[in-house]
Amino acid sequence: MAHSTASAPSLPDPQPAPLPVSADVVIIGGGVIGASIAFHLAEADAGRVLLLERDLPAGGSSGKPLGGVRAQFSDPLNIRLGLRSLDAWRDFARRPGADIGLQTVGYLFLLGDETARDTFAAGIELQNAHGVPSRLITPHAARDLCPYVDPGTLVAAAFSPTDGYATPKAAVTGYLRAARRLGATVRTRCPVIAIDTADGSVQAVRTPHGTVRTRTVICCAGAWSGEVGALAGVALPVTPLRRQIAFTGPLRPRPPRIPFTLDYASTLYFHNDGADGLLLGLSDPAQPPGYDREFSREWLAPFRAAAARRAPALAGLPVTGGWAGLYEMTPDRNALIGEAPHPGRFLYATGFSGHGFLQAPAVGELVRDLYLRREPFLDIGPLAATRFDGRHAATRPEAHII
Ligand SMILES: Cc1cc2nc3c(=O)[nH]c(=O)nc-3n(C[C@H](O)[C@H](O)[C@H](O)COP(=O)(O)OP(=O)(O)OC[C@H]3O[C@@H](n4cnc5c(N)ncnc54)[C@H](O)[C@@H]3O)c2cc1C
């Protein structure tokens, strides 16, 4: 699998559509979240659906070459979002109808101390109660699954065989192609630069190519959502934070097929990259917030130090290239999904803090139901952005994220 050394190239423009003068609903952002919502709305025949993307589809964080999918979380809401989405990813070839290269290799969390083991044991109890087949395993069982791991440095590991990873860009393309087939309009290279409101309601969105009258806007602008929310006076506390991955290129001997493996203490992670290589990552604590998306190598030093402790054979592997993207962070590292109290019909789905790809199918369903005022499969009230407005105390810290 070939990769660029900076930002991955964007997808070709699926449809250089003319800008309509009006739409029933305007989705802002053509990443995996906006694409999933466009598909779910078009499938539900929810009126004239228009998606506006500033750049090209998957030009933001959803351009990540491979994205993990899982249901191992500590918060029941995230477990249910992950589980529902895993079902949809498995069914993606049929609905909406595309190959996303899903690899069901499992997720393996390496646990180096008792506190981490206890946190994950509690999470597993909750996950099992929701039907997730996760389990605590011994260090040697972890090494059997992932031969790079040094079992002597672990107290346990958590493993769920139905997790894995897939290709986010293929998911974006699949959703958008189906959305267009079902009647949605996708307009690329078309940034929303203003949102008009009057009498407490959305009236229109403005772009350099014209104005679109609409009564509903859905903000799915990823790391840029704070700015898009501000266009309508809606506070969406989303902070951009660069995160990077590296590729080893082809290795000899070929790497064994391994789970998506994460060291909980250091945030080091790695998994196969095609048949011949490995993908390496680390959430660098030294990374300051900001919009920088250039790939750089300084984080490889802490990566190699962490690898030397947990998976020594990784420490000396070559790095032939990499990719940098943005986590869209919220203060409690959980998503913002809901409808603003003001202006009316300003909906948002953003702030996934590093787990937006894996939740995209479920989020598409939920936002469809929010728009259509249908009963959702899950109460998303606790994910409303108003939890940070100082009047509500209910933030939701999630333990199983890096
Ligand atoms: C290194 C890295 C590793 C990750 N690993 C995982 C993983 O393993 N599993 C997982 O689930 N998630 C992972 N993520 C997170 C995941 O990629 C994101 O949560 C997800 O892609 C967010 O999708 P989105 O559609 O909300 O945002 P994006 O994909 O960023 O899409 C937002 C879009 O909005 C557009 N936009 C912005 N402003 C405007 C405007 N004014 N007008 C029109 N369009 C606009 C942007 O151009 C962009 O295309 C990772 C992220 C990174 C960076």
Tab-separated table of C-alpha atoms and ligand atoms in Angstrom:
chain	number	residue	atom	x	y	z
A	1	MET	CA	0.000	0.000	0.000
A	2	ALA	CA	1.550	3.323	-1.053
A	3	HIS	CA	1.269	6.427	1.094
A	4	SER	CA	2.323	10.043	0.722
A	5	THR	CA	4.667	11.653	3.195
A	6	ALA	CA	2.431	14.647	3.980
A	7	SER	CA	-1.334	14.997	3.829
A	8	ALA	CA	-2.902	12.137	1.898
A	9	PRO	CA	-4.297	13.207	-1.476
A	10	SER	CA	-7.990	14.055	-1.483
A	11	LEU	CA	-10.524	11.978	-3.332
A	12	PRO	CA	-11.492	12.978	-6.852
A	13	ASP	CA	-14.477	15.297	-6.990
A	14	PRO	CA	-17.505	12.994	-7.170
A	15	GLN	CA	-19.803	15.530	-8.767
A	16	PRO	CA	-19.022	19.154	-9.632
A	17	ALA	CA	-22.678	19.990	-9.012
A	18	PRO	CA	-24.115	23.459	-9.605
A	19	LEU	CA	-25.167	25.203	-6.408
A	20	PRO	CA	-28.932	25.047	-5.884
A	21	VAL	CA	-30.681	28.217	-4.687
A	22	SER	CA	-32.430	26.345	-1.882
A	23	ALA	CA	-32.332	23.063	0.015
A	24	ASP	CA	-34.302	21.495	2.846
A	25	VAL	CA	-31.137	20.655	4.717
A	26	VAL	CA	-27.515	21.736	4.241
A	27	ILE	CA	-24.746	19.513	5.608
A	28	ILE	CA	-21.471	21.382	6.124
A	29	GLY	CA	-18.444	19.097	5.714
A	30	GLY	CA	-17.699	16.135	3.472
A	31	GLY	CA	-15.802	13.905	5.887
A	32	VAL	CA	-17.080	10.539	7.034
A	33	ILE	CA	-19.624	12.102	9.410
A	34	GLY	CA	-21.179	14.444	6.828
A	35	ALA	CA	-21.114	11.690	4.206
A	36	SER	CA	-22.853	9.219	6.538
A	37	ILE	CA	-25.519	11.789	7.430
A	38	ALA	CA	-26.074	12.645	3.746
A	39	PHE	CA	-26.552	8.959	2.967
A	40	HIS	CA	-28.925	8.313	5.863
A	41	LEU	CA	-31.031	11.401	5.057
A	42	ALA	CA	-31.208	10.631	1.338
A	43	GLU	CA	-32.104	7.012	2.062
A	44	ALA	CA	-34.936	8.218	4.318
A	45	ASP	CA	-36.198	10.508	1.538
A	46	ALA	CA	-35.750	13.489	3.840
A	47	GLY	CA	-36.223	16.185	1.191
A	48	ARG	CA	-33.619	18.115	-0.784
A	49	VAL	CA	-30.308	17.242	0.863
A	50	LEU	CA	-27.258	19.366	-0.004
A	51	LEU	CA	-23.738	18.623	1.254
A	52	LEU	CA	-21.180	21.440	0.975
A	53	GLU	CA	-17.487	20.615	1.270
A	54	ARG	CA	-14.845	23.332	1.304
A	55	ASP	CA	-12.181	21.121	-0.244
A	56	LEU	CA	-12.697	17.593	-1.594
A	57	PRO	CA	-14.402	14.653	0.142
A	58	ALA	CA	-12.219	13.231	2.931
A	59	GLY	CA	-9.936	16.266	2.644
A	60	GLY	CA	-9.953	16.565	6.464
A	61	SER	CA	-9.333	13.986	9.187
A	62	SER	CA	-11.276	11.318	7.298
A	63	GLY	CA	-8.375	11.176	4.825
A	64	LYS	CA	-6.569	8.910	7.273
A	65	PRO	CA	-5.367	5.865	5.286
A	66	LEU	CA	-6.634	3.273	7.805
A	67	GLY	CA	-8.984	3.821	10.743
A	68	GLY	CA	-9.694	1.611	13.737
A	69	VAL	CA	-13.233	0.410	14.436
A	70	ARG	CA	-14.179	-0.964	17.833
A	71	ALA	CA	-16.721	-1.243	20.615
A	72	GLN	CA	-14.267	-1.403	23.549
A	73	PHE	CA	-15.105	1.729	25.544
A	74	SER	CA	-15.820	2.627	29.159
A	75	ASP	CA	-18.891	4.798	28.522
A	76	PRO	CA	-22.096	2.870	27.667
A	77	LEU	CA	-22.991	5.477	25.044
A	78	ASN	CA	-19.703	4.902	23.222
A	79	ILE	CA	-20.059	1.122	23.525
A	80	ARG	CA	-23.471	1.303	21.859
A	81	LEU	CA	-22.293	3.737	19.164
A	82	GLY	CA	-19.303	1.497	18.420
A	83	LEU	CA	-21.329	-1.727	18.413
A	84	ARG	CA	-24.073	-0.344	16.179
A	85	SER	CA	-21.429	0.976	13.803
A	86	LEU	CA	-19.509	-2.331	13.705
A	87	ASP	CA	-22.698	-3.997	12.450
A	88	ALA	CA	-23.011	-1.320	9.747
A	89	TRP	CA	-19.340	-1.592	8.702
A	90	ARG	CA	-19.735	-5.360	8.301
A	91	ASP	CA	-22.816	-4.764	6.131
A	92	PHE	CA	-21.298	-1.891	4.116
A	93	ALA	CA	-20.837	-3.917	0.915
A	94	ARG	CA	-24.621	-4.343	0.798
A	95	ARG	CA	-25.692	-0.989	2.301
A	96	PRO	CA	-24.734	1.535	1.052
A	97	GLY	CA	-22.708	-0.754	-1.232
A	98	ALA	CA	-18.910	-0.356	-1.224
A	99	ASP	CA	-15.785	-2.233	-0.219
A	100	ILE	CA	-14.151	-0.502	2.750
A	101	GLY	CA	-11.392	-3.089	3.218
A	102	LEU	CA	-12.634	-4.095	6.647
A	103	GLN	CA	-10.087	-6.218	8.543
A	104	THR	CA	-11.672	-7.883	11.573
A	105	VAL	CA	-8.407	-8.578	13.375
A	106	GLY	CA	-9.521	-7.438	16.841
A	107	TYR	CA	-8.233	-4.678	19.104
A	108	LEU	CA	-5.623	-5.528	21.716
A	109	PHE	CA	-5.050	-3.064	24.599
A	110	LEU	CA	-1.778	-3.730	26.450
A	111	LEU	CA	-2.096	-3.066	30.190
A	112	GLY	CA	1.075	-2.440	32.186
A	113	ASP	CA	-0.264	-1.955	35.714
A	114	GLU	CA	-3.081	-2.963	38.067
A	115	THR	CA	-4.926	0.347	37.778
A	116	ALA	CA	-5.199	0.003	34.008
A	117	ARG	CA	-6.211	-3.646	34.370
A	118	ASP	CA	-8.982	-2.696	36.821
A	119	THR	CA	-10.245	0.084	34.529
A	120	PHE	CA	-10.424	-2.328	31.600
A	121	ALA	CA	-11.965	-5.121	33.706
A	122	ALA	CA	-14.806	-2.735	34.614
A	123	GLY	CA	-15.144	-1.718	30.959
A	124	ILE	CA	-15.289	-5.353	29.841
A	125	GLU	CA	-18.102	-6.104	32.293
A	126	LEU	CA	-20.109	-3.262	30.793
A	127	GLN	CA	-19.185	-4.198	27.199
A	128	ASN	CA	-20.152	-7.854	27.743
A	129	ALA	CA	-23.512	-6.725	29.140
A	130	HIS	CA	-24.073	-4.945	25.796
A	131	GLY	CA	-23.030	-8.008	23.771
A	132	VAL	CA	-19.409	-7.072	22.996
A	133	PRO	CA	-17.225	-10.236	23.079
A	134	SER	CA	-14.265	-8.510	24.799
A	135	ARG	CA	-12.218	-10.284	27.461
A	136	LEU	CA	-9.225	-9.844	29.731
A	137	ILE	CA	-6.318	-12.081	28.674
A	138	THR	CA	-2.903	-12.957	30.095
A	139	PRO	CA	0.329	-11.321	28.912
A	140	HIS	CA	1.354	-14.556	27.191
A	141	ALA	CA	-1.991	-14.778	25.375
A	142	ALA	CA	-1.371	-11.192	24.236
A	143	ARG	CA	2.035	-12.224	22.881
A	144	ASP	CA	0.420	-15.159	21.062
A	145	LEU	CA	-1.923	-12.701	19.305
A	146	CYS	CA	0.807	-10.139	18.656
A	147	PRO	CA	4.325	-11.594	18.624
A	148	TYR	CA	5.935	-8.115	18.850
A	149	VAL	CA	4.741	-7.744	22.466
A	150	ASP	CA	7.064	-8.400	25.415
A	151	PRO	CA	4.748	-10.185	27.904
A	152	GLY	CA	7.172	-9.601	30.791
A	153	THR	CA	6.203	-5.901	30.884
A	154	LEU	CA	2.437	-6.487	31.131
A	155	VAL	CA	-0.006	-7.423	33.876
A	156	ALA	CA	-2.811	-8.231	31.380
A	157	ALA	CA	-4.372	-7.219	28.067
A	158	ALA	CA	-7.908	-6.604	26.827
A	159	PHE	CA	-8.999	-8.117	23.522
A	160	SER	CA	-12.150	-8.038	21.447
A	161	PRO	CA	-12.063	-10.163	18.270
A	162	THR	CA	-14.844	-8.302	16.413
A	163	ASP	CA	-12.956	-4.962	16.341
A	164	GLY	CA	-10.509	-4.075	13.564
A	165	TYR	CA	-9.860	-1.382	10.994
A	166	ALA	CA	-11.000	-0.222	7.546
A	167	THR	CA	-10.392	2.520	4.979
A	168	PRO	CA	-12.100	5.826	5.879
A	169	LYS	CA	-11.789	7.295	2.367
A	170	ALA	CA	-13.544	4.285	0.885
A	171	ALA	CA	-16.341	4.763	3.422
A	172	VAL	CA	-16.681	8.454	2.461
A	173	THR	CA	-16.793	7.580	-1.237
A	174	GLY	CA	-19.289	4.772	-0.630
A	175	TYR	CA	-21.618	6.943	1.429
A	176	LEU	CA	-21.464	9.897	-0.995
A	177	ARG	CA	-21.965	7.782	-4.086
A	178	ALA	CA	-25.053	6.196	-2.537
A	179	ALA	CA	-26.321	9.559	-1.260
A	180	ARG	CA	-26.107	11.010	-4.776
A	181	ARG	CA	-27.780	7.948	-6.252
A	182	LEU	CA	-30.605	8.522	-3.777
A	183	GLY	CA	-30.997	12.175	-4.805
A	184	ALA	CA	-28.648	14.183	-2.560
A	185	THR	CA	-26.493	16.938	-4.056
A	186	VAL	CA	-22.801	17.022	-3.169
A	187	ARG	CA	-20.985	20.257	-3.936
A	188	THR	CA	-17.222	20.310	-3.390
A	189	ARG	CA	-14.749	23.239	-3.273
A	190	CYS	CA	-17.552	25.263	-1.779
A	191	PRO	CA	-16.868	26.621	1.726
A	192	VAL	CA	-19.694	27.948	3.852
A	193	ILE	CA	-18.561	31.447	4.828
A	194	ALA	CA	-21.706	32.763	6.536
A	195	ILE	CA	-24.949	31.462	8.024
A	196	ASP	CA	-27.900	33.854	7.975
A	197	THR	CA	-30.385	33.669	10.828
A	198	ALA	CA	-33.542	35.650	11.571
A	199	ASP	CA	-36.329	35.293	14.125
A	200	GLY	CA	-34.338	32.575	15.894
A	201	SER	CA	-34.125	30.369	12.804
A	202	VAL	CA	-31.595	29.466	10.144
A	203	GLN	CA	-32.447	31.233	6.868
A	204	ALA	CA	-29.558	30.575	4.469
A	205	VAL	CA	-25.907	29.643	4.065
A	206	ARG	CA	-23.566	31.771	2.032
A	207	THR	CA	-20.641	30.559	-0.064
A	208	PRO	CA	-18.314	32.287	-2.543
A	209	HIS	CA	-20.421	30.640	-5.293
A	210	GLY	CA	-23.795	31.878	-4.093
A	211	THR	CA	-26.364	31.752	-1.320
A	212	VAL	CA	-28.538	28.720	-0.532
A	213	ARG	CA	-31.825	29.277	1.276
A	214	THR	CA	-32.423	26.607	3.900
A	215	ARG	CA	-34.136	26.177	7.263
A	216	THR	CA	-31.754	23.481	8.524
A	217	VAL	CA	-27.987	23.321	8.816
A	218	ILE	CA	-25.977	20.335	10.085
A	219	CYS	CA	-22.417	21.147	11.119
A	220	CYS	CA	-20.030	18.258	10.437
A	221	ALA	CA	-16.941	20.376	9.920
A	222	GLY	CA	-14.619	18.238	12.059
A	223	ALA	CA	-11.736	20.171	13.611
A	224	TRP	CA	-13.085	23.381	12.029
A	225	SER	CA	-16.500	23.097	13.703
A	226	GLY	CA	-15.851	25.813	16.277
A	227	GLU	CA	-15.555	28.341	13.456
A	228	VAL	CA	-18.608	27.039	11.605
A	229	GLY	CA	-20.676	27.095	14.825
A	230	ALA	CA	-19.588	30.689	15.430
A	231	LEU	CA	-21.087	31.669	12.035
A	232	ALA	CA	-24.487	30.991	13.627
A	233	GLY	CA	-23.576	32.054	17.167
A	234	VAL	CA	-23.435	28.447	18.391
A	235	ALA	CA	-20.637	27.485	20.812
A	236	LEU	CA	-19.053	24.188	19.715
A	237	PRO	CA	-15.978	23.673	21.928
A	238	VAL	CA	-13.766	21.806	19.440
A	239	THR	CA	-9.980	22.205	19.474
A	240	PRO	CA	-7.764	20.974	16.604
A	241	LEU	CA	-4.816	18.794	17.634
A	242	ARG	CA	-2.309	17.263	15.214
A	243	ARG	CA	-1.913	13.501	15.356
A	244	GLN	CA	0.507	11.554	13.180
A	245	ILE	CA	1.089	8.070	11.880
A	246	ALA	CA	4.093	6.503	10.161
A	247	PHE	CA	4.546	3.683	7.674
A	248	THR	CA	7.390	1.201	7.641
A	249	GLY	CA	7.054	0.343	3.964
A	250	PRO	CA	7.548	-3.310	2.952
A	251	LEU	CA	9.340	-5.392	5.579
A	252	ARG	CA	11.198	-8.702	5.197
A	253	PRO	CA	10.299	-11.072	6.628
A	254	ARG	CA	6.671	-10.074	6.202
A	255	PRO	CA	5.002	-9.039	9.464
A	256	PRO	CA	2.591	-11.538	11.014
A	257	ARG	CA	-1.099	-10.662	10.834
A	258	ILE	CA	-1.736	-8.917	14.167
A	259	PRO	CA	-4.611	-7.153	15.948
A	260	PHE	CA	-4.821	-3.353	16.158
A	261	THR	CA	-2.481	-3.178	19.158
A	262	LEU	CA	-2.353	-0.252	21.630
A	263	ASP	CA	-0.231	0.263	24.707
A	264	TYR	CA	-2.587	2.046	27.092
A	265	ALA	CA	0.153	3.692	29.197
A	266	SER	CA	2.251	5.190	26.406
A	267	THR	CA	-0.506	5.487	23.712
A	268	LEU	CA	1.799	3.679	21.265
A	269	TYR	CA	-0.176	1.770	18.659
A	270	PHE	CA	0.490	-0.298	15.560
A	271	HIS	CA	-1.145	-2.673	13.119
A	272	ASN	CA	-0.595	-4.172	9.666
A	273	ASP	CA	-0.449	-1.874	6.660
A	274	GLY	CA	-1.335	-4.155	3.768
A	275	ALA	CA	0.426	-7.520	3.654
A	276	ASP	CA	3.993	-6.207	3.876
A	277	GLY	CA	4.198	-3.255	6.232
A	278	LEU	CA	3.166	-1.832	9.569
A	279	LEU	CA	1.434	1.409	10.522
A	280	LEU	CA	2.836	3.060	13.664
A	281	GLY	CA	1.273	5.772	15.832
A	282	LEU	CA	1.515	7.626	19.156
A	283	SER	CA	-0.541	10.421	20.724
A	284	ASP	CA	2.358	12.785	21.418
A	285	PRO	CA	1.685	14.682	24.696
A	286	ALA	CA	4.078	17.430	23.523
A	287	GLN	CA	1.847	18.332	20.557
A	288	PRO	CA	0.270	21.808	21.052
A	289	PRO	CA	-3.247	22.517	19.705
A	290	GLY	CA	-3.449	24.057	16.225
A	291	TYR	CA	-4.232	23.427	12.589
A	292	ASP	CA	-0.763	22.196	11.539
A	293	ARG	CA	-1.183	19.131	9.265
A	294	GLU	CA	2.388	18.677	8.068
A	295	PHE	CA	3.974	15.307	8.800
A	296	SER	CA	7.091	15.589	10.984
A	297	ARG	CA	9.307	13.091	12.762
A	298	GLU	CA	10.049	14.391	16.280
A	299	TRP	CA	7.346	12.116	17.809
A	300	LEU	CA	9.193	9.058	16.515
A	301	ALA	CA	11.693	9.409	19.412
A	302	PRO	CA	9.016	8.934	22.140
A	303	PHE	CA	7.422	6.260	19.919
A	304	ARG	CA	10.695	4.330	19.777
A	305	ALA	CA	11.277	4.752	23.520
A	306	ALA	CA	7.802	3.336	24.249
A	307	ALA	CA	8.325	0.540	21.719
A	308	ALA	CA	11.646	-0.400	23.318
A	309	ARG	CA	9.722	-1.117	26.543
A	310	ARG	CA	6.639	-2.942	25.199
A	311	ALA	CA	7.473	-4.259	21.739
A	312	PRO	CA	11.257	-3.999	21.286
A	313	ALA	CA	11.358	-5.242	17.673
A	314	LEU	CA	9.366	-2.160	16.593
A	315	ALA	CA	11.910	0.308	17.984
A	316	GLY	CA	14.367	-0.179	15.134
A	317	LEU	CA	11.954	-0.410	12.196
A	318	PRO	CA	12.446	1.989	9.270
A	319	VAL	CA	9.929	4.765	8.632
A	320	THR	CA	9.432	5.455	4.933
A	321	GLY	CA	6.666	8.066	5.215
A	322	GLY	CA	3.713	9.199	7.207
A	323	TRP	CA	0.522	11.186	7.472
A	324	ALA	CA	-0.637	13.972	9.754
A	325	GLY	CA	-4.241	14.862	10.513
A	326	LEU	CA	-6.276	16.568	13.201
A	327	TYR	CA	-8.053	15.149	16.210
A	328	GLU	CA	-11.138	17.292	16.863
A	329	MET	CA	-10.914	17.507	20.646
A	330	THR	CA	-13.649	18.388	23.130
A	331	PRO	CA	-12.953	19.071	26.827
A	332	ASP	CA	-14.160	15.586	27.903
A	333	ARG	CA	-13.021	13.823	24.699
A	334	ASN	CA	-16.549	12.775	23.817
A	335	ALA	CA	-18.584	13.770	20.794
A	336	LEU	CA	-20.926	16.728	20.440
A	337	ILE	CA	-24.163	15.528	18.838
A	338	GLY	CA	-27.412	17.426	19.062
A	339	GLU	CA	-29.438	20.460	18.113
A	340	ALA	CA	-28.585	23.970	19.310
A	341	PRO	CA	-31.232	25.675	21.442
A	342	HIS	CA	-30.669	28.750	19.277
A	343	PRO	CA	-30.981	29.264	16.336
A	344	GLY	CA	-33.603	26.611	15.656
A	345	ARG	CA	-32.622	23.716	13.413
A	346	PHE	CA	-28.876	24.124	13.761
A	347	LEU	CA	-27.784	20.507	14.220
A	348	TYR	CA	-24.225	19.347	14.831
A	349	ALA	CA	-22.186	16.118	14.948
A	350	THR	CA	-18.558	16.791	15.704
A	351	GLY	CA	-15.797	16.718	18.336
A	352	PHE	CA	-15.156	12.989	18.122
A	353	SER	CA	-11.719	13.416	19.721
A	354	GLY	CA	-10.054	10.635	17.745
A	355	HIS	CA	-12.915	8.134	17.402
A	356	GLY	CA	-15.125	9.686	14.740
A	357	PHE	CA	-14.530	7.154	12.011
A	358	LEU	CA	-15.674	4.222	14.085
A	359	GLN	CA	-18.885	5.997	15.163
A	360	ALA	CA	-19.868	7.392	11.753
A	361	PRO	CA	-22.602	4.901	10.760
A	362	ALA	CA	-24.451	5.204	14.084
A	363	VAL	CA	-24.076	8.991	14.056
A	364	GLY	CA	-25.612	9.126	10.570
A	365	GLU	CA	-28.641	7.256	11.858
A	366	LEU	CA	-28.964	9.419	14.962
A	367	VAL	CA	-28.722	12.735	13.135
A	368	ARG	CA	-31.219	11.528	10.528
A	369	ASP	CA	-33.649	10.809	13.355
A	370	LEU	CA	-32.909	14.127	15.044
A	371	TYR	CA	-33.668	15.950	11.781
A	372	LEU	CA	-36.850	13.948	11.150
A	373	ARG	CA	-37.850	14.189	14.848
A	374	ARG	CA	-38.018	10.409	15.047
A	375	GLU	CA	-37.325	8.248	18.091
A	376	PRO	CA	-33.562	7.463	17.954
A	377	PHE	CA	-32.089	4.071	18.884
A	378	LEU	CA	-30.124	5.851	21.613
A	379	ASP	CA	-30.733	8.918	23.789
A	380	ILE	CA	-28.052	11.379	22.681
A	381	GLY	CA	-29.151	14.079	25.126
A	382	PRO	CA	-25.960	13.596	27.199
A	383	LEU	CA	-23.823	14.437	24.129
A	384	ALA	CA	-25.331	17.913	23.647
A	385	ALA	CA	-22.768	20.715	23.410
A	386	THR	CA	-24.626	22.555	26.183
A	387	ARG	CA	-22.933	20.229	28.701
A	388	PHE	CA	-20.037	22.713	28.532
A	389	ASP	CA	-22.040	25.914	28.909
A	390	GLY	CA	-21.325	26.207	32.637
A	391	ARG	CA	-24.936	25.553	33.617
A	392	HIS	CA	-24.787	21.772	33.171
A	393	ALA	CA	-22.359	19.662	35.204
A	394	ALA	CA	-22.644	16.473	33.159
A	395	THR	CA	-19.414	16.012	31.210
A	396	ARG	CA	-18.610	12.403	30.231
A	397	PRO	CA	-14.956	11.418	30.502
A	398	GLU	CA	-14.176	8.320	28.386
A	399	ALA	CA	-11.309	6.154	29.669
A	400	HIS	CA	-10.588	3.940	26.647
A	401	ILE	CA	-9.184	6.558	24.282
A	402	ILE	CA	-5.709	7.752	23.434
B	1	LIG	C1	-3.763	10.265	13.117
B	1	LIG	C2	-5.247	10.030	13.336
B	1	LIG	C3	-5.664	8.774	13.688
B	1	LIG	C4	-7.030	8.518	13.868
B	1	LIG	N1	-7.412	7.233	14.129
B	1	LIG	C5	-8.742	6.957	14.248
B	1	LIG	C6	-9.166	5.622	14.435
B	1	LIG	O1	-8.365	4.683	14.505
B	1	LIG	N2	-10.512	5.400	14.560
B	1	LIG	C7	-11.415	6.408	14.515
B	1	LIG	O2	-12.597	6.150	14.674
B	1	LIG	N3	-11.029	7.678	14.315
B	1	LIG	C8	-9.714	7.977	14.175
B	1	LIG	N4	-9.313	9.260	13.979
B	1	LIG	C9	-10.314	10.321	14.049
B	1	LIG	C10	-11.142	10.382	12.785
B	1	LIG	O3	-10.295	10.476	11.660
B	1	LIG	C11	-12.059	11.600	12.874
B	1	LIG	O4	-12.750	11.594	14.119
B	1	LIG	C12	-13.088	11.603	11.757
B	1	LIG	O5	-12.464	11.466	10.508
B	1	LIG	C13	-13.901	12.882	11.821
B	1	LIG	O6	-14.710	12.949	10.683
B	1	LIG	P1	-15.490	14.288	10.360
B	1	LIG	O7	-16.292	14.031	9.163
B	1	LIG	O8	-16.158	14.768	11.604
B	1	LIG	O9	-14.336	15.358	10.095
B	1	LIG	P2	-13.432	15.573	8.789
B	1	LIG	O10	-13.096	14.321	8.120
B	1	LIG	O11	-12.297	16.444	9.223
B	1	LIG	O12	-14.409	16.373	7.845
B	1	LIG	C14	-14.777	17.711	8.078
B	1	LIG	C15	-14.862	18.373	6.730
B	1	LIG	O13	-15.420	19.674	6.875
B	1	LIG	C16	-14.856	20.487	5.885
B	1	LIG	N5	-15.085	21.886	6.251
B	1	LIG	C17	-14.525	22.578	7.273
B	1	LIG	N6	-14.988	23.836	7.293
B	1	LIG	C18	-15.877	23.937	6.271
B	1	LIG	C19	-16.694	25.008	5.780
B	1	LIG	N7	-16.678	26.221	6.351
B	1	LIG	N8	-17.478	24.775	4.705
B	1	LIG	C20	-17.501	23.546	4.106
B	1	LIG	N9	-16.744	22.519	4.539
B	1	LIG	C21	-15.946	22.711	5.606
B	1	LIG	C22	-13.408	20.074	5.865
B	1	LIG	O14	-12.775	20.427	4.671
B	1	LIG	C23	-13.505	18.571	6.064
B	1	LIG	O15	-13.489	17.862	4.844
B	1	LIG	C24	-7.975	9.564	13.763
B	1	LIG	C25	-7.539	10.838	13.424
B	1	LIG	C26	-6.185	11.082	13.202
B	1	LIG	C27	-5.755	12.464	12.826
